[in-house]
Coordinates of C-alpha atoms and ligand atoms in Angstrom, one line a residue:
M1 CA 60.3 -23.5 -7.1
K2 CA 61.0 -23.0 -3.4
I3 CA 64.0 -24.9 -2.2
N4 CA 63.6 -26.8 1.1
L5 CA 66.9 -26.4 2.8
S6 CA 66.4 -29.1 5.4
N7 CA 65.9 -31.6 2.5
I8 CA 69.2 -30.4 0.9
K9 CA 70.8 -31.0 4.3
K10 CA 69.4 -34.5 4.5
A11 CA 70.6 -35.3 0.9
K12 CA 74.1 -34.0 1.8
Y13 CA 74.2 -36.2 4.9
F14 CA 73.6 -39.3 2.9
L15 CA 76.0 -38.3 0.1
D16 CA 78.8 -37.4 2.6
N17 CA 78.3 -40.8 4.1
E18 CA 79.0 -42.5 0.7
D19 CA 75.4 -43.5 0.1
C20 CA 73.5 -43.1 -3.2
I21 CA 70.3 -41.2 -3.4
A22 CA 67.9 -39.9 -6.1
V23 CA 68.1 -36.2 -7.1
P24 CA 65.9 -34.1 -9.4
T25 CA 67.2 -32.6 -12.7
E26 CA 65.4 -30.7 -15.4
T27 CA 65.8 -33.7 -17.8
V28 CA 65.1 -36.8 -15.6
Y29 CA 65.8 -37.8 -12.0
G30 CA 69.3 -39.2 -11.4
L31 CA 70.7 -41.8 -9.0
A32 CA 73.5 -39.8 -7.5
A33 CA 76.7 -40.5 -5.5
N34 CA 80.1 -38.9 -4.7
A35 CA 81.9 -39.2 -8.0
Y36 CA 85.3 -39.4 -6.2
S37 CA 84.3 -42.4 -4.0
N38 CA 84.6 -46.0 -5.2
K39 CA 82.3 -47.2 -2.4
A40 CA 79.5 -44.7 -3.2
T41 CA 79.6 -45.1 -7.0
S42 CA 79.6 -48.9 -6.7
K43 CA 76.2 -48.6 -5.0
I44 CA 74.8 -47.0 -8.1
F45 CA 75.7 -49.9 -10.3
K46 CA 74.3 -52.4 -7.8
L47 CA 71.0 -50.6 -7.4
K48 CA 70.5 -50.0 -11.1
K49 CA 71.8 -53.5 -12.1
R50 CA 74.0 -51.6 -14.5
P51 CA 76.9 -53.3 -16.3
K52 CA 80.3 -52.1 -14.9
R53 CA 81.4 -51.2 -18.5
N54 CA 78.8 -48.5 -18.9
P55 CA 80.3 -45.2 -17.6
L56 CA 78.5 -42.5 -15.7
I57 CA 77.8 -38.8 -16.3
V58 CA 79.3 -36.5 -13.7
H59 CA 77.3 -33.4 -12.6
Y60 CA 79.1 -30.2 -11.7
H61 CA 78.1 -26.9 -10.2
S62 CA 80.8 -24.7 -11.8
L63 CA 83.5 -24.6 -14.5
C64 CA 86.1 -24.1 -11.7
D65 CA 85.1 -27.5 -10.3
L66 CA 85.2 -29.2 -13.7
K67 CA 88.7 -28.0 -14.4
K68 CA 90.0 -30.1 -11.5
D69 CA 89.0 -33.3 -13.4
C70 CA 88.9 -32.5 -17.2
H71 CA 90.9 -30.8 -19.9
I72 CA 88.7 -28.3 -21.6
N73 CA 88.9 -26.8 -25.1
K74 CA 87.6 -23.8 -27.1
K75 CA 84.6 -25.7 -28.5
F76 CA 83.6 -26.8 -25.1
L77 CA 83.8 -23.2 -23.7
N78 CA 81.7 -21.9 -26.6
L79 CA 78.9 -24.5 -26.0
Y80 CA 79.2 -24.0 -22.2
K81 CA 78.6 -20.3 -22.5
K82 CA 75.6 -20.8 -24.7
F83 CA 73.9 -23.8 -23.1
C84 CA 75.0 -24.3 -19.5
P85 CA 73.6 -24.8 -17.1
G86 CA 71.3 -26.9 -19.2
P87 CA 70.4 -30.3 -20.8
I88 CA 73.7 -31.1 -22.6
S89 CA 76.5 -33.5 -21.6
F90 CA 80.0 -33.3 -22.9
V91 CA 82.6 -36.0 -23.3
L92 CA 86.0 -34.6 -22.4
K93 CA 89.5 -35.8 -21.7
L94 CA 90.1 -36.8 -18.1
K95 CA 93.0 -35.2 -16.3
K96 CA 95.7 -37.6 -15.0
N97 CA 95.5 -36.2 -11.5
S98 CA 91.7 -36.3 -11.4
L99 CA 90.1 -37.9 -8.3
I100 CA 87.2 -39.4 -10.3
S101 CA 86.6 -43.0 -9.3
N102 CA 87.5 -45.7 -11.8
N103 CA 83.9 -47.0 -11.5
V104 CA 82.6 -43.8 -13.1
T105 CA 84.9 -44.0 -16.2
N106 CA 85.3 -47.8 -16.4
H107 CA 89.0 -47.1 -16.3
K108 CA 88.9 -45.1 -19.5
K109 CA 90.5 -41.7 -20.1
T110 CA 87.3 -39.8 -20.9
L111 CA 84.6 -38.4 -18.8
A112 CA 81.0 -37.3 -19.6
V113 CA 80.1 -34.2 -17.7
R114 CA 77.0 -32.0 -17.3
F115 CA 75.9 -28.8 -15.5
P116 CA 72.2 -29.4 -14.6
K117 CA 69.9 -26.4 -14.4
H118 CA 67.3 -27.6 -11.9
P119 CA 67.6 -25.2 -8.8
V120 CA 67.4 -28.1 -6.3
I121 CA 70.4 -30.1 -7.6
R122 CA 72.3 -26.8 -8.2
K123 CA 71.8 -25.9 -4.5
L124 CA 72.8 -29.4 -3.5
L125 CA 76.0 -29.3 -5.6
S126 CA 77.0 -25.9 -4.2
N127 CA 77.0 -27.5 -0.7
L128 CA 79.2 -30.5 -1.6
D129 CA 83.0 -30.9 -1.8
Y130 CA 82.7 -33.3 -4.8
P131 CA 80.8 -33.6 -8.0
L132 CA 77.9 -36.1 -8.4
A133 CA 78.0 -39.2 -10.6
A134 CA 74.4 -39.7 -11.7
P135 CA 72.8 -41.9 -14.3
S136 CA 69.1 -41.8 -14.7
A137 CA 67.4 -43.2 -11.6
N138 CA 65.8 -46.3 -13.3
V139 CA 66.7 -50.0 -13.4
S140 CA 68.9 -50.5 -16.4
N141 CA 67.1 -50.3 -19.8
K142 CA 63.8 -49.2 -18.3
I143 CA 62.1 -45.9 -18.6
S144 CA 63.7 -42.9 -16.9
P145 CA 61.9 -41.4 -13.9
V146 CA 60.5 -37.8 -14.1
S147 CA 59.2 -37.5 -10.5
K148 CA 59.7 -38.7 -7.0
A149 CA 56.9 -41.2 -7.4
D150 CA 58.5 -42.7 -10.5
V151 CA 61.8 -43.3 -8.6
K152 CA 59.8 -45.0 -5.8
D153 CA 58.2 -47.1 -8.5
E154 CA 61.6 -48.2 -9.7
F155 CA 63.4 -48.9 -6.4
G156 CA 60.8 -49.0 -3.6
N157 CA 62.5 -49.3 -0.2
Q158 CA 65.9 -50.1 -1.7
I159 CA 66.7 -46.4 -2.0
R160 CA 67.7 -44.5 1.1
Y161 CA 66.5 -41.0 0.1
I162 CA 64.8 -39.2 -2.8
L163 CA 65.3 -35.5 -2.9
D164 CA 62.1 -34.0 -4.3
G165 CA 62.3 -31.4 -7.0
G166 CA 58.8 -31.8 -8.5
R167 CA 58.2 -33.0 -12.0
S168 CA 61.2 -32.8 -14.4
N169 CA 60.5 -29.9 -16.7
I170 CA 62.0 -31.4 -19.9
G171 CA 61.3 -35.1 -19.4
L172 CA 64.0 -36.5 -21.7
E173 CA 67.7 -37.1 -21.0
S174 CA 70.4 -34.7 -22.0
T175 CA 72.0 -34.5 -25.4
I176 CA 75.5 -36.0 -25.3
I177 CA 78.3 -34.6 -27.5
N178 CA 81.8 -35.9 -27.8
L179 CA 84.3 -33.1 -27.8
I180 CA 87.4 -35.2 -28.1
G181 CA 88.6 -34.7 -31.7
K182 CA 85.9 -33.7 -34.1
P183 CA 82.6 -32.9 -32.3
E184 CA 80.0 -35.7 -32.6
I185 CA 76.6 -36.2 -31.1
L186 CA 76.5 -39.5 -29.2
R187 CA 73.0 -39.3 -28.0
F188 CA 70.1 -37.2 -29.2
G189 CA 68.5 -35.5 -26.3
A190 CA 66.8 -32.5 -24.7
L191 CA 68.9 -30.0 -26.6
P192 CA 67.9 -30.3 -30.3
S193 CA 70.8 -31.1 -32.6
E194 CA 69.9 -28.3 -34.9
Q195 CA 71.0 -25.8 -32.3
L196 CA 74.3 -27.5 -32.0
K197 CA 74.8 -27.9 -35.7
K198 CA 74.5 -24.1 -36.0
I199 CA 77.4 -23.6 -33.8
L200 CA 79.7 -26.5 -34.6
R201 CA 80.2 -28.1 -38.0
L202 CA 78.8 -31.4 -36.9
R203 CA 78.9 -34.8 -38.5
K204 CA 75.8 -36.8 -38.2
K205 CA 75.8 -39.5 -35.6
K206 CA 77.6 -42.6 -37.0
T207 CA 75.9 -45.9 -37.3
A208 CA 76.5 -48.5 -34.6
K209 CA 78.9 -50.4 -37.0
N210 CA 81.6 -47.7 -37.4
I211 CA 81.0 -45.6 -34.2
K212 CA 84.4 -44.7 -32.7
I213 CA 83.6 -44.0 -29.1
P214 CA 81.0 -46.6 -28.1
V215 CA 78.1 -45.3 -25.9
P216 CA 77.5 -48.5 -24.1
G217 CA 74.0 -47.6 -23.0
Q218 CA 72.9 -46.7 -26.5
N219 CA 73.5 -49.9 -28.4
K220 CA 70.6 -52.1 -27.4
L221 CA 67.0 -52.2 -26.2
H222 CA 66.5 -49.2 -23.9
Y223 CA 63.9 -46.9 -22.4
S224 CA 61.5 -49.8 -22.5
P225 CA 58.1 -49.9 -20.7
G226 CA 58.5 -53.7 -20.8
I227 CA 55.7 -54.3 -23.3
P228 CA 55.8 -54.3 -27.1
L229 CA 55.6 -50.9 -28.7
R230 CA 54.8 -50.2 -32.4
L231 CA 55.7 -47.1 -34.3
N232 CA 54.0 -44.9 -36.9
V233 CA 50.7 -46.5 -36.4
T234 CA 47.6 -45.1 -38.1
K235 CA 45.2 -47.8 -37.0
P236 CA 45.7 -49.3 -33.5
R237 CA 44.5 -52.8 -32.8
P238 CA 41.4 -53.1 -30.6
N239 CA 43.1 -53.8 -27.3
E240 CA 46.2 -51.7 -27.7
A241 CA 46.9 -48.5 -25.8
S242 CA 47.1 -45.8 -28.5
L243 CA 49.6 -43.0 -27.8
L244 CA 48.7 -39.8 -29.7
I245 CA 50.3 -36.3 -29.9
K246 CA 47.1 -34.3 -30.3
K247 CA 43.4 -34.5 -29.5
K248 CA 41.3 -35.7 -32.4
F249 CA 38.2 -37.7 -33.1
S250 CA 38.9 -41.4 -32.8
S251 CA 36.6 -44.4 -32.4
H252 CA 39.4 -46.3 -30.7
K253 CA 38.7 -47.1 -27.0
F254 CA 42.1 -46.6 -25.3
N255 CA 43.6 -43.3 -26.2
F256 CA 46.5 -41.6 -24.3
Y257 CA 47.4 -38.0 -25.3
L258 CA 51.0 -36.7 -25.0
S259 CA 49.8 -33.2 -25.8
K260 CA 46.5 -31.5 -26.7
N261 CA 47.8 -29.9 -29.8
G262 CA 51.0 -31.7 -30.9
N263 CA 53.4 -29.4 -29.0
L264 CA 56.6 -31.5 -29.1
K265 CA 58.0 -30.0 -25.8
E266 CA 54.8 -31.2 -24.1
V267 CA 55.1 -34.5 -25.9
A268 CA 58.6 -35.0 -24.5
K269 CA 57.6 -33.9 -21.0
N270 CA 54.7 -36.4 -20.9
L271 CA 56.3 -39.3 -22.8
Y272 CA 57.8 -41.3 -20.0
S273 CA 54.9 -40.8 -17.5
K274 CA 52.4 -41.9 -20.1
L275 CA 54.4 -45.0 -20.9
R276 CA 54.6 -45.8 -17.2
L277 CA 50.9 -45.3 -16.8
I278 CA 50.0 -47.6 -19.8
K279 CA 52.2 -50.3 -18.3
K280 CA 50.5 -49.9 -14.9
K281 CA 47.1 -50.3 -16.5
K282 CA 48.3 -53.7 -17.7
F283 CA 48.0 -53.1 -21.5
K284 CA 49.8 -55.8 -23.5
S285 CA 51.0 -53.4 -26.3
I286 CA 51.3 -49.8 -27.3
A287 CA 50.7 -48.2 -30.7
V288 CA 52.3 -44.8 -31.2
E289 CA 51.3 -42.4 -34.0
K290 CA 54.0 -40.8 -36.2
I291 CA 55.9 -38.0 -34.5
P292 CA 57.5 -35.2 -36.5
N293 CA 61.3 -35.5 -36.4
N294 CA 62.1 -31.8 -35.9
G295 CA 63.4 -30.1 -32.7
I296 CA 63.1 -32.3 -29.7
G297 CA 61.1 -34.8 -31.9
E298 CA 64.4 -36.2 -33.0
A299 CA 65.2 -37.4 -29.4
I300 CA 61.6 -38.5 -28.8
N301 CA 61.8 -40.7 -31.9
D302 CA 65.2 -42.0 -30.8
R303 CA 63.8 -43.2 -27.5
L304 CA 60.7 -44.7 -29.1
R305 CA 62.8 -46.6 -31.7
K306 CA 64.9 -48.1 -28.9
A307 CA 61.8 -49.0 -26.8
S308 CA 60.2 -50.7 -29.9
K309 CA 63.0 -53.3 -29.8
F310 CA 61.2 -55.1 -27.0
K311 CA 59.3 -58.0 -28.5
Ligands
TXA1 O1 69.9 -36.1 -18.6 C1 70.8 -36.9 -18.3 O2 71.8 -37.0 -19.0 C2 70.5 -37.8 -17.1 C3 70.4 -36.9 -15.9 C4 70.3 -37.7 -14.6 O3 71.6 -36.1 -15.8 N1 71.5 -38.8 -17.0 C5 71.6 -39.9 -17.8 O4 72.6 -40.8 -17.5 O5 70.8 -40.0 -18.8 P1 72.6 -42.3 -18.1 O6 73.7 -43.0 -17.4 O7 71.3 -42.9 -17.9 O8 73.0 -42.1 -19.6 C6 74.3 -41.6 -19.9 C7 74.8 -42.2 -21.1 C8 75.0 -43.7 -21.1 O9 74.5 -44.2 -22.3 C9 76.5 -43.9 -21.0 O10 76.9 -45.0 -21.7 C10 77.0 -42.6 -21.7 O11 76.1 -41.6 -21.3 N2 78.4 -42.2 -21.3 C11 78.8 -42.0 -20.0 N3 80.1 -41.7 -20.0 C12 80.5 -41.7 -21.3 C13 81.8 -41.5 -21.9 N4 82.9 -41.2 -21.2 N5 81.9 -41.6 -23.2 C14 80.8 -41.9 -24.0 N6 79.5 -42.2 -23.4 C15 79.4 -42.0 -22.1
MG2 MG1 69.6 -43.9 -18.5

């Protein structure tokens, strides 16, 4: 994709002035602000209606920048070399002299960090003197945006600027791995856990009851289109929107396809925009067919399970 430098300049102008703006990443769009500024990061929480106790992921351009804020270890370097820039976030120990705002960490000693791959945010980061704190650019608990139009949908005129980077290529949030102590996956995401398990001897994600480091955004209803959603449905009800992963004969009236042929990467890429579309079309509920749990299917099922908590 061709990078529009005057847009990068505009984005930098707002960020340098401690405003928060939307930025594209390969996973989903983020609501970004200077991670070193209390004023700028507090705007993220306000706009998203996000509880203060829910910490933010910080986006870096280079390892050199990261080292100013975090302690790194061998396991991190190993994963960094294989997967970065890319759709993986790491929870690391924060350095005592780090300038990261307390808003970002909720006064804790850990920091979630990520090196996004999208060329537009990489270009932007390379022009800034600070890293960017950026949660997904949606109102808390709603569906993450995968385009400029989705961000507008979420925030309308409340947001000062949206840096356009086209449609997010992956469409699901990053995988989060805790690298303090024994590695542990805290959120399934765009990088399939099988790939991580090959490199690290990983424990399975713990259940909410005995999880050590809570991931505040992961414990409740999340990723919700705001209408009831049923899983593993073989026979949708007459007025339901039916969400399918491949084209097939069906006598049901309202079918929405996530892929023509069940390609799970395509399913992931289309998931949030189809949920958004179904909500816009004023359906009262959604029936989703069973989705295989391999590869990125694991993260797709995780998101759908959380969305299905809406009653
Ligand atoms: O793909 C992504 O990760 C996107 C793009 C914009 O980079 N960002 C994203 O951020 O999904 P957010 O805030 O929507 O989700 C981040 C999750 C939250 O559930 C938060 O609780 C958790 O990461 N988190 C942040 N800092 C943490 C920390 N220090 N320890 C454990 N969990 C943390
Ligand atoms: Mg989010």
